[in-house]
PDB file of C-alpha atoms in Angstrom:
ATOM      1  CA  UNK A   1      30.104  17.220 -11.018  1.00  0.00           C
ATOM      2  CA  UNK A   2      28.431  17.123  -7.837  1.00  0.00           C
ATOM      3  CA  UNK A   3      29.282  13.528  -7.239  1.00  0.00           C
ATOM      4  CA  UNK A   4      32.543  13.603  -8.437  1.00  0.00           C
ATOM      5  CA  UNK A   5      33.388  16.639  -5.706  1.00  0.00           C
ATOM      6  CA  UNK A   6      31.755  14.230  -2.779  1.00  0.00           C
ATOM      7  CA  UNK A   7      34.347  11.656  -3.992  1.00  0.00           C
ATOM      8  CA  UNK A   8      36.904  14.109  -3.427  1.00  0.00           C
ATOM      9  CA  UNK A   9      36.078  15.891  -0.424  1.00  0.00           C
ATOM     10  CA  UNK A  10      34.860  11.646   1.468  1.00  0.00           C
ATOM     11  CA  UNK A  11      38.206  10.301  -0.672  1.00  0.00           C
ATOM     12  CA  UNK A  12      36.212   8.015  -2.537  1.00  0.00           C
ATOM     13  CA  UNK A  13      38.958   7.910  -5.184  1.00  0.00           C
ATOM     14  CA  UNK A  14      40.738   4.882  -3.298  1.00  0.00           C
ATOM     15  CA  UNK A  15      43.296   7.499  -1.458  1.00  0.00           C
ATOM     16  CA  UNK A  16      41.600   6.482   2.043  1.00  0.00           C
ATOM     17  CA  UNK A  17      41.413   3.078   3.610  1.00  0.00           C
ATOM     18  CA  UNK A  18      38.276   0.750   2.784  1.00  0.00           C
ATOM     19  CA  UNK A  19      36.513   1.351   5.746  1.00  0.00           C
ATOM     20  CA  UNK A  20      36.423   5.321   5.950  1.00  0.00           C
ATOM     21  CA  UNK A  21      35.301   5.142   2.398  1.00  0.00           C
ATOM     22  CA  UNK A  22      31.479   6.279   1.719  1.00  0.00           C
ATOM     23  CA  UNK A  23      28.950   3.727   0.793  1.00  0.00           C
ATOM     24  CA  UNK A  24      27.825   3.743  -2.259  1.00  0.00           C
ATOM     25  CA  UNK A  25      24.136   3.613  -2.022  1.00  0.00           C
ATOM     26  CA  UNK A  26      24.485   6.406   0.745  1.00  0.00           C
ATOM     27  CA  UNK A  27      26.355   8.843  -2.124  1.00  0.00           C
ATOM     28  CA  UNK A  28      23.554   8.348  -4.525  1.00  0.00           C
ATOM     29  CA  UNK A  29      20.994   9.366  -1.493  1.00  0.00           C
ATOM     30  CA  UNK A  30      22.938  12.229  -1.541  1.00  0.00           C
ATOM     31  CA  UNK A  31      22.979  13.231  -5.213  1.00  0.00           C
ATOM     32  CA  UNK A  32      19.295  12.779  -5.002  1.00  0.00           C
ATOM     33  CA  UNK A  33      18.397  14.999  -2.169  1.00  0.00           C
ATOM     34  CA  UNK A  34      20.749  17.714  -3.329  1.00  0.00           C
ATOM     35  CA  UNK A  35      19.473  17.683  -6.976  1.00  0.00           C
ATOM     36  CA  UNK A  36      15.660  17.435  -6.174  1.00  0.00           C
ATOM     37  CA  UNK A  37      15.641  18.683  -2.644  1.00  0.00           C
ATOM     38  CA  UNK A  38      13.282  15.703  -1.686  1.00  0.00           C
ATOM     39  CA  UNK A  39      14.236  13.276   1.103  1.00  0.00           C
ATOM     40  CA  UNK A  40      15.101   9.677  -0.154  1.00  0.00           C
ATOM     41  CA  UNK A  41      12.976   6.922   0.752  1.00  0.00           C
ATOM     42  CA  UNK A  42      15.084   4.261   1.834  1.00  0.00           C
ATOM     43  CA  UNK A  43      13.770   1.031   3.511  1.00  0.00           C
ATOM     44  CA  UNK A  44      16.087  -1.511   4.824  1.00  0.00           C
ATOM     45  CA  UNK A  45      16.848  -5.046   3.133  1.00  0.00           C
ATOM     46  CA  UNK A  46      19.029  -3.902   0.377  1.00  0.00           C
ATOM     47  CA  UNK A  47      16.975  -2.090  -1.858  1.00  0.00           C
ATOM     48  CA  UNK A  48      18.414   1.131  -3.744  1.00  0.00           C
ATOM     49  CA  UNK A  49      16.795   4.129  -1.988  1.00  0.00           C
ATOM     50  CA  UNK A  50      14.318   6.725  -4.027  1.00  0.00           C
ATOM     51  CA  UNK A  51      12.639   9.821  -2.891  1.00  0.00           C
ATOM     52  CA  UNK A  52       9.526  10.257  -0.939  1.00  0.00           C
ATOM     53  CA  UNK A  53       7.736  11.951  -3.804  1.00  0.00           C
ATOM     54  CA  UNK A  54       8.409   8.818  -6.049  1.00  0.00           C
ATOM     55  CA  UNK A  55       7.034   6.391  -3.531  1.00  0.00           C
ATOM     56  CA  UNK A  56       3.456   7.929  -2.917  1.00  0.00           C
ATOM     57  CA  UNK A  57       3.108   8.910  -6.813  1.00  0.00           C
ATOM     58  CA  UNK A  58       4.013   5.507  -8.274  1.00  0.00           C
ATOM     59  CA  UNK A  59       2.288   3.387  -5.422  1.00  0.00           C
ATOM     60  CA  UNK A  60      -1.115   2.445  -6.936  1.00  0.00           C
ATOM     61  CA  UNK A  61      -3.134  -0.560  -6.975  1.00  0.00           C
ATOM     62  CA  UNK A  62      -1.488  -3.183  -8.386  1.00  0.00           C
ATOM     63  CA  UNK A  63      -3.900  -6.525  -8.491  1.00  0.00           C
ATOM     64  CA  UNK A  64      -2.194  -8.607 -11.005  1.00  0.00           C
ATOM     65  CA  UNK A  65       0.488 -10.177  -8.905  1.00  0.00           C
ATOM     66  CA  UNK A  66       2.812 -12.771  -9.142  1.00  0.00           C
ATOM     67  CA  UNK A  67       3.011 -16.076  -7.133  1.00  0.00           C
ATOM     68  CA  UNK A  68       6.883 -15.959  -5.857  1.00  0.00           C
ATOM     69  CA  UNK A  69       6.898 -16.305  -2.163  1.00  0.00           C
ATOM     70  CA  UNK A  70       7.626 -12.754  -0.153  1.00  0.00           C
ATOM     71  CA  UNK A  71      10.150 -13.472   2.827  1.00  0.00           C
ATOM     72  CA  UNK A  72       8.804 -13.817   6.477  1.00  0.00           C
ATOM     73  CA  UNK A  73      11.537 -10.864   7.240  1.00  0.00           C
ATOM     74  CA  UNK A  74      10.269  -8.380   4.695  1.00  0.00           C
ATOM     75  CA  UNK A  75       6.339  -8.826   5.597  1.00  0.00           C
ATOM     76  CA  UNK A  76       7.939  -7.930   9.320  1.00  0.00           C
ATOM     77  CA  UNK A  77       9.596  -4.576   8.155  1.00  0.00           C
ATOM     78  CA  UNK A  78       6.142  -3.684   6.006  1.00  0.00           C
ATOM     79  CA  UNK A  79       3.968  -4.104   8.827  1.00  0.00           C
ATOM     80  CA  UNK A  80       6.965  -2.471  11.160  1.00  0.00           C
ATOM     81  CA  UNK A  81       6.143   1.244   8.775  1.00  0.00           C
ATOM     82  CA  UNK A  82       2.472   0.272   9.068  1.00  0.00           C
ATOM     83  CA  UNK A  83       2.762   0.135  12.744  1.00  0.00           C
ATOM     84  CA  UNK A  84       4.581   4.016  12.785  1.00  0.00           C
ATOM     85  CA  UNK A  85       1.024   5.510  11.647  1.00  0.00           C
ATOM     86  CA  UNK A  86      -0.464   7.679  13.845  1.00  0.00           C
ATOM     87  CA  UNK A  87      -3.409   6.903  16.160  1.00  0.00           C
ATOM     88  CA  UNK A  88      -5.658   8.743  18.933  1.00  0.00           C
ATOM     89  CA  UNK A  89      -3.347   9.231  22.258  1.00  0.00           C
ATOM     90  CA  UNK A  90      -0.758   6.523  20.759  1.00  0.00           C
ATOM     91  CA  UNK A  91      -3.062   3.607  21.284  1.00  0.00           C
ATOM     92  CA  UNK A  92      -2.188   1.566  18.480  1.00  0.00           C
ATOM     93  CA  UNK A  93      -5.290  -0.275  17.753  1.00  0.00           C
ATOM     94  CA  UNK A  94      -4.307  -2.481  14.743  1.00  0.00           C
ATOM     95  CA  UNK A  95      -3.646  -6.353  14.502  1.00  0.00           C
ATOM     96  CA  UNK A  96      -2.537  -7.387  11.159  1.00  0.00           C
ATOM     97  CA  UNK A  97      -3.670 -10.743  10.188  1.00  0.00           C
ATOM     98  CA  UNK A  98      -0.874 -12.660   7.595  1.00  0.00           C
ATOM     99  CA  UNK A  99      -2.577 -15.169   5.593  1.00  0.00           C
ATOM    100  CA  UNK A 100       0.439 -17.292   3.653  1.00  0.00           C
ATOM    101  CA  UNK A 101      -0.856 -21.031   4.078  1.00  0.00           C
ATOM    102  CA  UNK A 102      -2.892 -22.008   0.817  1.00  0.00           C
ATOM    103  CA  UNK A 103      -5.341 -24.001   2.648  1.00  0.00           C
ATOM    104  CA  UNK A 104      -6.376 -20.375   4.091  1.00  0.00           C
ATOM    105  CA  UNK A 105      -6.116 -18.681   1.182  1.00  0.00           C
ATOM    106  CA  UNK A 106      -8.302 -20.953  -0.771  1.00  0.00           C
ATOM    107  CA  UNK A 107     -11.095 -20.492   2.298  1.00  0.00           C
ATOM    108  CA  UNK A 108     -10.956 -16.891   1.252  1.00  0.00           C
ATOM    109  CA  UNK A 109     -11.035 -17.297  -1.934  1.00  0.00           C
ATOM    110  CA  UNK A 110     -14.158 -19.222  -2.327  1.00  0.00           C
ATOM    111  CA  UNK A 111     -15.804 -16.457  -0.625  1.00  0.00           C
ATOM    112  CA  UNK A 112     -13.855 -13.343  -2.382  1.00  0.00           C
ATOM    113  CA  UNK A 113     -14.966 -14.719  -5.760  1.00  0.00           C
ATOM    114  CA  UNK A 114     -18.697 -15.093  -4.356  1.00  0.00           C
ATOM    115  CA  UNK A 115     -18.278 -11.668  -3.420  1.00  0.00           C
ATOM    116  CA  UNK A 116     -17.142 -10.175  -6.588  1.00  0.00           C
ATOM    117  CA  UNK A 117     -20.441 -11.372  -8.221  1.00  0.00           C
ATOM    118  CA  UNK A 118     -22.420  -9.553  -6.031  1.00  0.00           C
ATOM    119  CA  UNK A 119     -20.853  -6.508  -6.530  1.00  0.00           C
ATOM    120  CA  UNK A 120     -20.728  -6.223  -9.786  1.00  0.00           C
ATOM    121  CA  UNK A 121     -23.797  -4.298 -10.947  1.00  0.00           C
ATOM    122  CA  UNK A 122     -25.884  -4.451 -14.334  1.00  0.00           C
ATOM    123  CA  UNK A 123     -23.820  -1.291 -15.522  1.00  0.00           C
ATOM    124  CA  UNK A 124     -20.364  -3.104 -14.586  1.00  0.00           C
ATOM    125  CA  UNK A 125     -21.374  -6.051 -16.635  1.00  0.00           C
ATOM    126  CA  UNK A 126     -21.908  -3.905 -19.313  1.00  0.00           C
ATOM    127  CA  UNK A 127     -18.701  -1.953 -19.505  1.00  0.00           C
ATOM    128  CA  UNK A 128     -17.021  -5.539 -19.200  1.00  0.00           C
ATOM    129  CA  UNK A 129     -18.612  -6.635 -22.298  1.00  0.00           C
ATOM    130  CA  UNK A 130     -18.914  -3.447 -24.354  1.00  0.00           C
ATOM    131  CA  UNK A 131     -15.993  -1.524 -23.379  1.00  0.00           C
ATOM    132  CA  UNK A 132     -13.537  -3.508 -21.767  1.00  0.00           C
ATOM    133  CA  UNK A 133     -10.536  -0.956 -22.553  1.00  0.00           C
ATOM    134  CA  UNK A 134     -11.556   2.072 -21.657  1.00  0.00           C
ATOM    135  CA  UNK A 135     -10.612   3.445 -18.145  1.00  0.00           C
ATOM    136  CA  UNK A 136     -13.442   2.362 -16.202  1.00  0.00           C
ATOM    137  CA  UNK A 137     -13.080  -1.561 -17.963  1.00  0.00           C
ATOM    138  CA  UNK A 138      -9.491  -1.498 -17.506  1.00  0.00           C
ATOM    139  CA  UNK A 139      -9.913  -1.038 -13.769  1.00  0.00           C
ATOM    140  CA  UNK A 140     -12.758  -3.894 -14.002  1.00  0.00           C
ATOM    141  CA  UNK A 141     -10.361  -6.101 -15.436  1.00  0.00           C
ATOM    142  CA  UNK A 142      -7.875  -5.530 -13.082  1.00  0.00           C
ATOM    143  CA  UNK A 143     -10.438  -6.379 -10.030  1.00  0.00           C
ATOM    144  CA  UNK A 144     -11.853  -9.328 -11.797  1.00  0.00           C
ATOM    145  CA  UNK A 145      -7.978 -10.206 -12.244  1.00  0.00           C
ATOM    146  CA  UNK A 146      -7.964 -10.657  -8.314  1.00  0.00           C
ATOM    147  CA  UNK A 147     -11.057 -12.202  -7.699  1.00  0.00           C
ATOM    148  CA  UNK A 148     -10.337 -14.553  -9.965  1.00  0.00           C
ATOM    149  CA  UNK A 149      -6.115 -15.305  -8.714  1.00  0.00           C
ATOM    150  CA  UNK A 150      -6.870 -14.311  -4.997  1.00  0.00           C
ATOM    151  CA  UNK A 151      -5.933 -17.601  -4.111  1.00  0.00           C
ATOM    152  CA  UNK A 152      -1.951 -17.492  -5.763  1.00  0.00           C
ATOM    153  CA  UNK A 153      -1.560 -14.464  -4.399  1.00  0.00           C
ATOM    154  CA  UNK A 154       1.567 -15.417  -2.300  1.00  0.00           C
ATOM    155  CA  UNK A 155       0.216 -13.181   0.653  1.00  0.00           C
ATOM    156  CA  UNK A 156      -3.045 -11.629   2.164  1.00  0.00           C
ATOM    157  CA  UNK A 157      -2.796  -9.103   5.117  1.00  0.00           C
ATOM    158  CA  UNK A 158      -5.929  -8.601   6.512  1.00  0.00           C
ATOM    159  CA  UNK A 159      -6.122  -5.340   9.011  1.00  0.00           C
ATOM    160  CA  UNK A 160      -8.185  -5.324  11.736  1.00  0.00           C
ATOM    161  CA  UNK A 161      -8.944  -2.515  14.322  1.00  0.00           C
ATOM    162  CA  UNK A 162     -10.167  -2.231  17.979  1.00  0.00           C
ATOM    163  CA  UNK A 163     -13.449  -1.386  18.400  1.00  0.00           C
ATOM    164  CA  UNK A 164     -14.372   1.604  20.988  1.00  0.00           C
ATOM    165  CA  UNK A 165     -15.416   0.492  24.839  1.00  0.00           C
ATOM    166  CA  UNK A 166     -16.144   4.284  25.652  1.00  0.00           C
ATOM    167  CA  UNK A 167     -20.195   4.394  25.838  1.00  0.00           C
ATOM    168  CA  UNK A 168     -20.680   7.355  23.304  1.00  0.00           C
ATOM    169  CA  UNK A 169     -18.977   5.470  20.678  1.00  0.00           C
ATOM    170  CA  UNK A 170     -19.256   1.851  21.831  1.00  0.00           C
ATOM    171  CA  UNK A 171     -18.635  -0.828  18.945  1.00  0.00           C
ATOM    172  CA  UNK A 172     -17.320   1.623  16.144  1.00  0.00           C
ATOM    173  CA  UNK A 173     -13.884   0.802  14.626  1.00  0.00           C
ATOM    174  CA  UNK A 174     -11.129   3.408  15.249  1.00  0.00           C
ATOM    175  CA  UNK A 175     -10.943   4.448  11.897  1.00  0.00           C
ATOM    176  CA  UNK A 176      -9.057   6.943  11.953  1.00  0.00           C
ATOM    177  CA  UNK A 177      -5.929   5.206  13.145  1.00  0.00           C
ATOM    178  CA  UNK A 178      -6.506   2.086  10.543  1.00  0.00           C
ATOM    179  CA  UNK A 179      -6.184   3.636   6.848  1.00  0.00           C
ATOM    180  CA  UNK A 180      -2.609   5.711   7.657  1.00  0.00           C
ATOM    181  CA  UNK A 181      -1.006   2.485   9.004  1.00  0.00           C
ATOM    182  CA  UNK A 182      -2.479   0.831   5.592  1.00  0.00           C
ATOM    183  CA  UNK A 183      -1.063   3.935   3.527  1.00  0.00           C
ATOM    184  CA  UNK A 184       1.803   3.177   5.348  1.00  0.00           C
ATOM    185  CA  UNK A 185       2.270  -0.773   4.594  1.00  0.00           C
ATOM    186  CA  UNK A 186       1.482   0.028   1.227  1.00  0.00           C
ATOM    187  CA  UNK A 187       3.939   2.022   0.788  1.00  0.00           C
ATOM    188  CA  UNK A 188       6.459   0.373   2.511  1.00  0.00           C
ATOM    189  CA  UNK A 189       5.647  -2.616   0.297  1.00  0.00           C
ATOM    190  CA  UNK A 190       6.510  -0.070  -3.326  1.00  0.00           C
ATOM    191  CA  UNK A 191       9.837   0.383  -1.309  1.00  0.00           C
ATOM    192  CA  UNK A 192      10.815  -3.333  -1.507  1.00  0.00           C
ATOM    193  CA  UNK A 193       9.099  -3.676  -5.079  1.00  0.00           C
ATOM    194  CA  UNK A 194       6.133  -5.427  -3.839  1.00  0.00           C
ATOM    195  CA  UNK A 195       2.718  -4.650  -4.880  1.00  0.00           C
ATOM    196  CA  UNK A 196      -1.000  -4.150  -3.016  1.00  0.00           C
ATOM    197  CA  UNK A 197      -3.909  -2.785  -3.565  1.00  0.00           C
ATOM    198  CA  UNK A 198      -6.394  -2.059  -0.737  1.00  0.00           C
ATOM    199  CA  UNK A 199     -10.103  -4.178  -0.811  1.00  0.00           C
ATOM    200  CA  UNK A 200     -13.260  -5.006   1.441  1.00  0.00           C
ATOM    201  CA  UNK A 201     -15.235  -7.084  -0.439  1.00  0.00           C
ATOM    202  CA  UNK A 202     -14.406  -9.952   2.280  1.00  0.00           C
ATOM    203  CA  UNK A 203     -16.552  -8.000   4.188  1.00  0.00           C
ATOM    204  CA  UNK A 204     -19.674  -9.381   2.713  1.00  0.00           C
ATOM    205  CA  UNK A 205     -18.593 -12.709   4.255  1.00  0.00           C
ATOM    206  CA  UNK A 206     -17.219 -11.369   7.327  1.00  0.00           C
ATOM    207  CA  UNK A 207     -18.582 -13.471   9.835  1.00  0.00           C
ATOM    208  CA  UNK A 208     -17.708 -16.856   7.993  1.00  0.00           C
ATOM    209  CA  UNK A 209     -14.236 -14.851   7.139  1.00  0.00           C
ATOM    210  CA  UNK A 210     -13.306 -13.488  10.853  1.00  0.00           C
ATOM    211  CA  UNK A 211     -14.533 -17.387  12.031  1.00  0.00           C
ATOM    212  CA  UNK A 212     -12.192 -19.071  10.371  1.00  0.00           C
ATOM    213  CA  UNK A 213      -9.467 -16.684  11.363  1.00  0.00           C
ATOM    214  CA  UNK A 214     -10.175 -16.262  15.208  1.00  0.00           C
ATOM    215  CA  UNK A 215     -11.092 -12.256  15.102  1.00  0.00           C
ATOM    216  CA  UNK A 216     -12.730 -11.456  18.147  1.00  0.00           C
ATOM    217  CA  UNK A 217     -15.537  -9.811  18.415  1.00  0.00           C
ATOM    218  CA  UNK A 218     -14.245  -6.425  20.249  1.00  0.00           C
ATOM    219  CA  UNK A 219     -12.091  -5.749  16.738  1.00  0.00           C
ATOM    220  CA  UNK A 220     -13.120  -4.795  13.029  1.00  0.00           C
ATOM    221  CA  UNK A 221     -11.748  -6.927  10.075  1.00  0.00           C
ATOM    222  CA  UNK A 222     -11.678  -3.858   7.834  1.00  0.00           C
ATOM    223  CA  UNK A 223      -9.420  -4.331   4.987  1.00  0.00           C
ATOM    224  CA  UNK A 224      -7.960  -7.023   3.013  1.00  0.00           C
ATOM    225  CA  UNK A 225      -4.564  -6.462   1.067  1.00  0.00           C
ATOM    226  CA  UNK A 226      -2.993  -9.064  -1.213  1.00  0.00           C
ATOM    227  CA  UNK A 227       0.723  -8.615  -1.260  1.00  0.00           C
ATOM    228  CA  UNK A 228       3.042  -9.804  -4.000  1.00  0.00           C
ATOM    229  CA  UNK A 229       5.398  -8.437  -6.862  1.00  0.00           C
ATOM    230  CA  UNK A 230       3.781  -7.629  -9.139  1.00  0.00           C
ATOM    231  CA  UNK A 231       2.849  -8.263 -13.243  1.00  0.00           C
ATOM    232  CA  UNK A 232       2.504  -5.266 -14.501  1.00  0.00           C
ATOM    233  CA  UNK A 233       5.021  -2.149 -14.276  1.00  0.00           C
ATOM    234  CA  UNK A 234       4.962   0.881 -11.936  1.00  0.00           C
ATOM    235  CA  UNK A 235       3.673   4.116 -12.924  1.00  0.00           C
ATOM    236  CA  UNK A 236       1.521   7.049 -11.690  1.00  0.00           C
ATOM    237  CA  UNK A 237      -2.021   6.948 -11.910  1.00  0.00           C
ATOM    238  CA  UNK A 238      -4.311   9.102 -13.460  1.00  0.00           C
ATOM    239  CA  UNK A 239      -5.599  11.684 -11.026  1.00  0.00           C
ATOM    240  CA  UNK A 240      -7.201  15.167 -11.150  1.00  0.00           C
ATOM    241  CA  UNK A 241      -5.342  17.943 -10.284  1.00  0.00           C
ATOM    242  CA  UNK A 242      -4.536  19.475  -6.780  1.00  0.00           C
ATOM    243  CA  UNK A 243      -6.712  22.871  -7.385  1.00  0.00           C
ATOM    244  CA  UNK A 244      -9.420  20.812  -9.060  1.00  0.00           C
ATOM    245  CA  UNK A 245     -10.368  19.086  -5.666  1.00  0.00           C
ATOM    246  CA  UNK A 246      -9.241  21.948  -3.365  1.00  0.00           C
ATOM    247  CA  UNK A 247     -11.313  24.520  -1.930  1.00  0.00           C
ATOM    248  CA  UNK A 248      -9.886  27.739  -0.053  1.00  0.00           C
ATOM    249  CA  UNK A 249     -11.256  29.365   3.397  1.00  0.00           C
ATOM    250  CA  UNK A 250     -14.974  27.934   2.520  1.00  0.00           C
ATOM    251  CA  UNK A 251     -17.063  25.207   0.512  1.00  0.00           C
ATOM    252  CA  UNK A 252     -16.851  26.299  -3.584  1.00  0.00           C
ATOM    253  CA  UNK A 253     -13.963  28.590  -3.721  1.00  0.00           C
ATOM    254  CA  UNK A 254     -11.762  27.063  -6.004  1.00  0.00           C
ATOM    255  CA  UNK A 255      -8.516  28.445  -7.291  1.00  0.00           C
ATOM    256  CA  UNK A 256      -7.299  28.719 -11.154  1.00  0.00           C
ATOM    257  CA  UNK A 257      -3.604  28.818  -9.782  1.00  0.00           C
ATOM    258  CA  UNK A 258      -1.665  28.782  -6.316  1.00  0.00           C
ATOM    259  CA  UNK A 259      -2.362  31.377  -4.000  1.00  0.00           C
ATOM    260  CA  UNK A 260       0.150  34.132  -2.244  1.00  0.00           C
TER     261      UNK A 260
END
C-alpha cells in the first residue's frame, strides 16, 4: 500500500515523463526506512541498498573466500568508508597496504601458514581432532581454512598506522584511530557482497613481512584483512546478549531488562 501511494503521489504509473520518474532502487530505500525506521545502507557501484542494522549484524568473519578478482574501483570505495573513521584531532594516521600480485601473496603466505602453527596450542589441536564441529572447531576450521588458501585469496589489505612522535607516547601505534576505519572497510566490503575477516598473525613475521613491503619504521603494520566474496552464506553470528555484557553507573551492576 505504501508503495503503491509513492507511485501515485512521484507518478510512477507512467503518467509523467521518463526523467521526472523516481528511481527504482531509491523507492525501495524508501519502503525500507518507513517500514523499519532504520536508515538504508547504500554504497555506490550498483548494489541494492539495505539498512544499517543489517550491515553490522550480518558482517562477520568470513575466511573461506573465493578466488574471482575484486575490481581496482571497488577496493577504492572500501578503503574511501575506511578512510571516514574517526581519529584524534582529524589526523588520519592510516596507510592501507593492497596486496593483489600473487608473487606477494605467496611471500605472505609462506609466512602466514608458519604462523598458524605456532599459534595453535596443544588444546587447539585437540578440539581439531576430537571435536571438529562444535563451535569452538568450527571457528578452527574456518582459520585453518585461511592459513591454508591465504595465497588465492584474490586480495590482502594490510592496515598500518602512524606511530606517536610526542615524547610521552613515543613509538606506540594510534590505536584508537586504526580499528573504526577497519570496522569501517569491513563493512563497506558486506555492502558490495565481499567478505573479510580481521587477523594479526603476520605479525609474528613482521619484520620479514613489513621488509618486503617497504613499511617504514615510524608506522605499525597492525592488521591483515583478506578480501574476497565469499563461500559460505551471510548470517548473524552467535553473540551474547546486550544486558549480559553491560554494566550500569558502576563495575557488576547488571540489568535483567532495559532501564527507565
Amino acid at each position: 500500500m505504501f508503495r503503491a501511494r509513492i507511485r501515485r503521489m512521484t507518478g510512477v504509473d507512467g503518467r509523467v515523463p521518463a526523467p521526472c520518474r523516481i528511481d527504482e532502487s531509491l523507492l525501495a530505500a524508501v519502503v525500507s526506512t518507513a517500514r523499519t525506521g532504520l536508515l538504508p545502507f547504500a554504497p555506490m557501484h550498483g548494489n541494492p541498498p539495505f539498512d544499517l542494522y543489517e550491515a553490522i549484524y550480518t558482517t562477520r568473519a568470513m575466511r573461506r573466500l573465493k578466488p574471482d578478482p575484486v575490481p581496482a574501483e571497488t577496493i577504492v570505495k572500501v578503503i574511501e568508508a575506511a578512510t571516514m573513521g574517526p581519529s584524534g584531532s582529524n589526523r588520519q594516521p592510516w596507510i592501507f597496504i593492497v596486496v593483489r600480485e600473487q608473487e606477494n601473496k605467496d611471500f605472505i603466505a609462506v609466512r602466514y601458514r608458519k604462523a598458524w602453527e605456532r599459534y595453535l596450542t596443544p588444546q587447539a589441536r585437540e578440539i581439531l581432532a576430537r571435536a571438529p564441529d562444535s563451535p569452538q572447531g568450527r571457528i578452527l576450521k574456518s582459520a585453518r581454512y585461511l592459513a591454508e588458501h591465504i595465497a588465492e585469496c584474490p586480495v590482502l589489505i594490510f592496515a598500518c598506522v602512524k606511530k606517536y612522535t610526542d615524547p610521552r607516547r613515543a613509538g606506540t601505534p594510534m590505536y584508537n584511530a586504526l580499528f573504526p576505519a577497519i570496522q569501517n572497510l569491513c563493512l563497506a566490503a558486506r555492502g558490495y557482497g565481499l567478505g573479510t575477516s580481521i587477523t594479526s598473525l603476520h605479525s609474528m613475521f613482521a619484520a620479514e613481512i613489513d621488509a618486503h613491503l617497504g613499511v617504514p619504521s615510524g608506522y605499525a603494520n597492525m592488521a591483515l584483512i583478506p578480501m574476497g566474496y565469499p563461500k559460505g552464506r551471510w548470517a548473524r553470528p552467535e553473540r551474547k546478549p546486550a544486558l549480559a555484557v553491560t554494566f550500569w553507573e558502576r563495575w557488576g551492576e547488571r540489568r535483567d531488562t532495559v532501564p527507565d
